[in-house]
Short mmCIF file of C-alpha atoms in Angstrom, two decimals:
data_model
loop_
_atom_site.label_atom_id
_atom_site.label_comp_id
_atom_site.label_asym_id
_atom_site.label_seq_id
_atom_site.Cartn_x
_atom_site.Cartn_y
_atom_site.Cartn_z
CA UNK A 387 -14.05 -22.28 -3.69
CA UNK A 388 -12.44 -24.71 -6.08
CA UNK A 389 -15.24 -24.48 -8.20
CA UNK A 390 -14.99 -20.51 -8.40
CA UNK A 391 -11.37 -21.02 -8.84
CA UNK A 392 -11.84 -23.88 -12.34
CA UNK A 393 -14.63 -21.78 -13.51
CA UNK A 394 -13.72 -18.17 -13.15
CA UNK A 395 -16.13 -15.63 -15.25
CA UNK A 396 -13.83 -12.25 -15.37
CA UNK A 397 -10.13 -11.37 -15.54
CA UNK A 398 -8.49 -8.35 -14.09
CA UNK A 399 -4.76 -6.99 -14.94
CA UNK A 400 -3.37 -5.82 -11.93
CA UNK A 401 0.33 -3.97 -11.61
CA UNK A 402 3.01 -4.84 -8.87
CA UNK A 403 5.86 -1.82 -8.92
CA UNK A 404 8.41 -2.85 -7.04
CA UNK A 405 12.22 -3.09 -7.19
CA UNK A 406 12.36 -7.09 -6.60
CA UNK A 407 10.18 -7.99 -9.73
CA UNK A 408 12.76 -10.34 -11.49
CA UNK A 409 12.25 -12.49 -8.41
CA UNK A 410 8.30 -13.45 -8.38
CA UNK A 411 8.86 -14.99 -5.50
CA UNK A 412 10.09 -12.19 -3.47
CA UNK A 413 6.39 -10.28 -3.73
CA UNK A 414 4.41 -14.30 -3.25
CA UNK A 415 2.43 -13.45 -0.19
CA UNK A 416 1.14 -10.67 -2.34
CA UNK A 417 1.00 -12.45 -5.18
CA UNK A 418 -1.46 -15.49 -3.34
CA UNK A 419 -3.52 -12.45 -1.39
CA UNK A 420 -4.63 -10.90 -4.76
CA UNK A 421 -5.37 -14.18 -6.00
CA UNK A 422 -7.30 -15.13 -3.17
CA UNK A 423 -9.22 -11.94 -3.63
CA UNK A 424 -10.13 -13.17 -7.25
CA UNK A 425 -11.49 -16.41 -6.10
CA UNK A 426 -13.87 -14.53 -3.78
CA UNK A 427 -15.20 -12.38 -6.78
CA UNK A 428 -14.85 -15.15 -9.36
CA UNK A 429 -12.31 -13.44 -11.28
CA UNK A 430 -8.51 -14.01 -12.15
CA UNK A 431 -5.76 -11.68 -11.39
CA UNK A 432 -3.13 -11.52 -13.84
CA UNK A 433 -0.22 -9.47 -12.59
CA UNK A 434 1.28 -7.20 -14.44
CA UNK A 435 5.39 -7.01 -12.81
CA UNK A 436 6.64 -3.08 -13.18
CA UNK A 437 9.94 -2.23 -12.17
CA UNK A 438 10.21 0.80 -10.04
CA UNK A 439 13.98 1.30 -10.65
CA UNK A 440 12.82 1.83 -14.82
CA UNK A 441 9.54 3.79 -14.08
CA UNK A 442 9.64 7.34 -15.16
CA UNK A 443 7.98 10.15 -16.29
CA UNK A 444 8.49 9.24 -19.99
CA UNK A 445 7.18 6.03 -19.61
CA UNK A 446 4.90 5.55 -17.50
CA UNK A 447 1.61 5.41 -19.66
CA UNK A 448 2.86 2.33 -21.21
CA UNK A 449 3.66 0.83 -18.35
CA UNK A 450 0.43 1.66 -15.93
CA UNK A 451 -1.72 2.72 -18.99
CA UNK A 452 -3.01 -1.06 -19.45
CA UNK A 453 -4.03 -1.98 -15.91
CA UNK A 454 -7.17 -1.58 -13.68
CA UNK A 455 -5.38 -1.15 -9.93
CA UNK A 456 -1.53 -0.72 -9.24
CA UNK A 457 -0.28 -2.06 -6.06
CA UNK A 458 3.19 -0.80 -4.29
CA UNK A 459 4.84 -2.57 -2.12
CA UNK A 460 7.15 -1.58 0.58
CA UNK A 461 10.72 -2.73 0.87
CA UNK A 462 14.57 -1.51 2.69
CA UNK A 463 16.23 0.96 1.07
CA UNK A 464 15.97 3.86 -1.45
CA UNK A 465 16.84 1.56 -4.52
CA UNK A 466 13.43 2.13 -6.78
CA UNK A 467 11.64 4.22 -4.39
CA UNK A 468 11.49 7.34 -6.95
CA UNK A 469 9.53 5.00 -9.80
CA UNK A 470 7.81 3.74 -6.62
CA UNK A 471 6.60 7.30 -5.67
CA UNK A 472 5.46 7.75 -9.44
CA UNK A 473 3.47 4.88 -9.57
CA UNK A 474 1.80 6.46 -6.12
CA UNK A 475 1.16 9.96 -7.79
CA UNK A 476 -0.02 8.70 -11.58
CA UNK A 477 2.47 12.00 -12.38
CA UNK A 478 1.98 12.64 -15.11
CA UNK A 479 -1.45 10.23 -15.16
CA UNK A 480 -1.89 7.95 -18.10
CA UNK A 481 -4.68 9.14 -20.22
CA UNK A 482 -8.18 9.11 -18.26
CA UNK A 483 -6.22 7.02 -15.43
CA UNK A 484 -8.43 6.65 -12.08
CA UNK A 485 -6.67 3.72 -10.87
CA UNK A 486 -7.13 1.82 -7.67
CA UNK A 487 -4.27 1.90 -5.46
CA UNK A 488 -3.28 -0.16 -2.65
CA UNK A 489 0.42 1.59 -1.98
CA UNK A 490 2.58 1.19 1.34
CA UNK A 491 1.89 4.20 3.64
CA UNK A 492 5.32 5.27 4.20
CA UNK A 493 5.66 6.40 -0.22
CA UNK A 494 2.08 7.48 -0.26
CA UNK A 495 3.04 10.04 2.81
CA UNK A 496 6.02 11.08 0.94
CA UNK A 497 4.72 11.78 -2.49
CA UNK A 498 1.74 13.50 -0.64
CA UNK A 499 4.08 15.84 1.19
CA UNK A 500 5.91 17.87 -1.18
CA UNK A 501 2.75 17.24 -3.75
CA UNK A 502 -0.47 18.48 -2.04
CA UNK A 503 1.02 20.10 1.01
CA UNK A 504 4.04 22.02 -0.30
CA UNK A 505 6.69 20.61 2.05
CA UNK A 506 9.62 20.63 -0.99
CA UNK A 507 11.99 18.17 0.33
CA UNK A 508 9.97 15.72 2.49
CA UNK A 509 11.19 12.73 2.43
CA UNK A 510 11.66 9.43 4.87
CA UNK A 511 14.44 9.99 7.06
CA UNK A 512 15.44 6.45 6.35
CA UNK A 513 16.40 7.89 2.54
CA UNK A 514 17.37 11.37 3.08
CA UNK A 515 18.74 11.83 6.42
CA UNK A 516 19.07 16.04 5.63
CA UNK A 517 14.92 16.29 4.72
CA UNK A 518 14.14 19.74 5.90
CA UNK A 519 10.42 17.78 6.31
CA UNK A 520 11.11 14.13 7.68
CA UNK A 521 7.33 13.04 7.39
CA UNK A 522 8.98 9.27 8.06
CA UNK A 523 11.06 8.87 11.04
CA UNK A 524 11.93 6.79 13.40
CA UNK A 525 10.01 7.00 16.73
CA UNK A 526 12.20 9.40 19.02
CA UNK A 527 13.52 6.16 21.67
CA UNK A 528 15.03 4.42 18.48
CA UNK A 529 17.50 7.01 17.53
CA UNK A 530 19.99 6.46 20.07
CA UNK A 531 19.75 2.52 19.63
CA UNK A 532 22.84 1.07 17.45
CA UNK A 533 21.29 -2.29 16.97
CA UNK A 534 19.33 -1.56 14.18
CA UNK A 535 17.69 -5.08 15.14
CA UNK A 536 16.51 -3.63 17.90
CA UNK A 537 13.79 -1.38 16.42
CA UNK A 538 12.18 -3.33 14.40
CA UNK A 539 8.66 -3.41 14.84
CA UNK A 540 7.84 -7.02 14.55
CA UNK A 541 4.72 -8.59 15.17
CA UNK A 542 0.92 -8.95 15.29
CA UNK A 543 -0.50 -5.22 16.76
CA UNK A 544 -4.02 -3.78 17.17
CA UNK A 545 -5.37 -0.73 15.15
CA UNK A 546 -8.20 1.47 15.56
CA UNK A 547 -10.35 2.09 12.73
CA UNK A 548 -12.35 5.30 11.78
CA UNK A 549 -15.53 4.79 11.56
CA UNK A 550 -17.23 5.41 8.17
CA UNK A 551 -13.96 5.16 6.48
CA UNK A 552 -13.18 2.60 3.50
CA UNK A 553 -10.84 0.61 5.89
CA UNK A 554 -13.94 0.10 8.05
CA UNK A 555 -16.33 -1.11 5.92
CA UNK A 556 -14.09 -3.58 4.41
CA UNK A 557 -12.93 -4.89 7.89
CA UNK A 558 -15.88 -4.67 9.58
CA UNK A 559 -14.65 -4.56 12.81
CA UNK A 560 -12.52 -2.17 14.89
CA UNK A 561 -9.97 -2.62 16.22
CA UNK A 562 -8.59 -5.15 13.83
CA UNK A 563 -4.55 -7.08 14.10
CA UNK A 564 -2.38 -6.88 12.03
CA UNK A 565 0.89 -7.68 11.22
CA UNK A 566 3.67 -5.43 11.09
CA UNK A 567 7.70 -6.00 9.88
CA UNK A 568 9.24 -2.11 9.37
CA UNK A 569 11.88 -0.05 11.59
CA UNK A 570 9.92 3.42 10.25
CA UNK A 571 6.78 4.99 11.52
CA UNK A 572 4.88 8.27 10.71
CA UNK A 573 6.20 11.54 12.23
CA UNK A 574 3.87 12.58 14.57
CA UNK A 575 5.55 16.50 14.06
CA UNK A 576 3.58 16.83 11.03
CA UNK A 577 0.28 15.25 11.90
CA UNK A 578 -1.70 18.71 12.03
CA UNK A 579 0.04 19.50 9.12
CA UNK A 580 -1.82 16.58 7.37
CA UNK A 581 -5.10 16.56 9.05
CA UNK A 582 -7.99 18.61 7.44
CA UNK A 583 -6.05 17.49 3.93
CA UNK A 584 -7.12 14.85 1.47
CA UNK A 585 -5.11 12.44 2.83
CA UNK A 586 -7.18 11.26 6.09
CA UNK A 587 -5.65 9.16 8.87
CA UNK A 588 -8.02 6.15 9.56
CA UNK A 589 -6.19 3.66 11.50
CA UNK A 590 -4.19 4.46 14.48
CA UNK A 591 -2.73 2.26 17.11
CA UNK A 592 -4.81 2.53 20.53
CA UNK A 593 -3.01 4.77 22.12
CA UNK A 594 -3.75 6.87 19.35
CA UNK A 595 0.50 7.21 19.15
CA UNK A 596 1.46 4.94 15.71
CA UNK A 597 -0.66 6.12 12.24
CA UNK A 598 -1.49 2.93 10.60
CA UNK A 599 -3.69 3.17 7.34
CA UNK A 600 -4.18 6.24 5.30
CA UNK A 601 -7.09 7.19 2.62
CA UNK A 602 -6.88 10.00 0.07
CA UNK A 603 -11.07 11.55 0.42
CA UNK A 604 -11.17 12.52 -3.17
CA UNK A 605 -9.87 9.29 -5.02
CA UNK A 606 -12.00 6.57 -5.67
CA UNK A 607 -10.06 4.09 -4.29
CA UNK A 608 -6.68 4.64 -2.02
CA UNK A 609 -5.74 3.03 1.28
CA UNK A 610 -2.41 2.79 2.51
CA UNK A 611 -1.44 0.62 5.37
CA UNK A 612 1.86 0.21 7.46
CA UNK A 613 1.70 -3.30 7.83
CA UNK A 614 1.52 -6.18 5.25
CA UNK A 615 -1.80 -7.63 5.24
CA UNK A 616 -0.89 -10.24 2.68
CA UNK A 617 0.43 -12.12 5.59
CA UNK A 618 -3.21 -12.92 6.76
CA UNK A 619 -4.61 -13.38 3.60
CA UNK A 620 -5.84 -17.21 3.17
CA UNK A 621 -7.49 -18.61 -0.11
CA UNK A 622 -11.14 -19.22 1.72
CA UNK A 623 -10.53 -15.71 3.62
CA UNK A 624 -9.40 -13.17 0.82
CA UNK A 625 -7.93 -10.23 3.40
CA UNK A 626 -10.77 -7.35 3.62
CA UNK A 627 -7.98 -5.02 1.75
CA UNK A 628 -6.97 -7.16 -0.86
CA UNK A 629 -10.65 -8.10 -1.34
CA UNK A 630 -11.89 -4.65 -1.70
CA UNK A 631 -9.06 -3.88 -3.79
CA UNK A 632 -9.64 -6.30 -6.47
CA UNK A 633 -13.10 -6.04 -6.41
CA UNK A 634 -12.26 -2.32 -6.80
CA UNK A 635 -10.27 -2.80 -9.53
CA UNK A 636 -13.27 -4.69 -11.64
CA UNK A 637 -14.84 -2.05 -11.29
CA UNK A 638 -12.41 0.23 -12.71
CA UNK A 639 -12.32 -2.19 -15.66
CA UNK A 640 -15.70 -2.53 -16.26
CA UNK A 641 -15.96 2.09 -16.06
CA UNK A 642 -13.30 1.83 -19.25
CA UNK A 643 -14.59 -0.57 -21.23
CA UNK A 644 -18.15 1.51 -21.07
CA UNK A 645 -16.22 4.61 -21.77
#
C-alpha cells in the first residue's frame, strides 16, 4: 500500500460541491475515502473544492468543465442546495460532460422529480414545507415528535441490494451495513411514481420500508446512497463506492483525452 501510495502512476481531478468548502476539514472523511480509493488504483485524487452556494447556470462549465467525477455531499439545511442540485443535473452540461457522480440521494431525488418526471415543485419537505410533491419527508411517526433529536436516524443499518445493479457488483455482497446520520427518508407516496423511470431503486432496507441507494439506468455512472459510506472507508479497504467511483472517474479521463 505504501508503495502504491510513494509511487502513484495516474492523477485524477475530482470535484466536491458542497456549501462547507472553506473548511476542508468539514468534508475529511470524504476527503481520506477518495484517497483511499486512489491508493487501490494507483492513482492520486486531487480535489477540486466547488461551492454550491456560487454554482449557477452561468458558470458552471468553468467550474465542473475541468473534472472527471463530481461528488455531492449531503448536509442540514437549504443553504447551497440549489448549486447542489445543479451540480446533480449537469443543467446546462459542460461541453461533452458524462461525468461520474456519486451525489447524496435525497438532491438526486429532487432534481429527478420536477426534471424527468414532471412533478414542478418537488422538493424535500425539510426545505419547502408547501411542496405540492414532497418526494423527501419525514417517515409518518416523526411528525408529531418535537424533539427533533429524536428522529434522527443514527447508526449502523442493513440494506438489501438488487441484484445485477452497479451497487452490487461493487459490494459484492447483499445485504451490506451501513452507516446512516439524517432525520429525512424517501417518500414512499411517490415510489410507483418513480419505478419503471431511469432512476432505479437498488438498495432498500429489509423490510423493504426505507429506499437506500439509487442508480440512474442510462448514465454511465450514478449511485446515490442515503448514508455516508466514507465513514467505513479505511486506507487498505477503499469503500466499494468510493472505489468504483474513482476508478470510474479514470475512466472518464482517459474517454477525453482519446476524444
Amino acid at each position: 500500500m505504501v508503495g502504491r501510495i510513494k509511487n502513484y502512476t495516474r492523477e485524477v481531478r475530482i470535484a466536491i460541491v458542497g456549501k462547507y468548502v472553506e473548511l476542508h476539514d468539514a468534508y475529511l472523511s470524504i476527503c481520506e475515502s477518495l484517497r483511499h480509493a486512489g491508493f487501490h488504483q494507483e492513482a492520486k485524487v486531487n480535489i477540486k473544492w466547488v461551492n454550491s452556494e456560487h454554482l449557477n447556470a452561468a458558470n458552471i462549465e468553468a467550474e465542473l468543465g475541468d473534472v472527471s467525477g463530481i461528488l455531492v455531499p449531503g448536509g442540514f439545511g437549504d443553504r447551497g442546495i440549489e448549486g447542489k442540485i445543479l451540480a446533480v443535473a449537469l443543467c446546462p452540461p459542460p461541453s461533452s460532460a458524462v461525468f461520474r457522480h456519486l451525489p447524496g440521494m435525497q438532491l438526486a431525488v429532487v432534481e429527478f422529480g420536477p426534471s424527468a418526471l414532471g412533478m414542478a415543485g418537488a422538493n424535500s419537505w425539510e426545505f419547502d414545507k408547501g411542496t405540492p410533491y414532497p418526494v423527501i419527508d419525514l417517515l409518518p411517526e416523526q411528525k408529531e415528535v418535537e424533539d427533533m433529536g429524536g428522529t434522527m436516524r443514527l447508526g449502523l443499518y442493513p440494506c438489501c441490494l438488487k441484484e445485477g445493479s452497479k451497487a452490487a457488483q461493487l459490494y459484492q455482497e447483499s445485504p451490506i451495513y451501513e452507516r446512516h446520520r439524517h432525520r429525512y427518508e424517501f417518500n414512499n407516496t411517490f415510489r410507483d411514481a418513480f419505478a419503471g423511470s431511469e432512476m432505479d431503486i437498488v438498495g432498500v432496507s429489509l423490510d423493504d420500508r426505507l429506499v437506500e441507494v439509487i442508480e440512474l439506468s442510462s448514465h454511465p455512472w450514478f449511485i446515490g446512497c442515503q448514508f455516508h459510506p466514507e465513514f467505513k472507508s479505511r486506507p487498505n479497504r477503499p469503500h466499494p463506492l468510493f472505489k468504483g467511483f474513482v476508478a470510474a472517474a479514470l475512466l472518464e479521463q482517459e474517454r477525453r483525452a482519446a476524444d
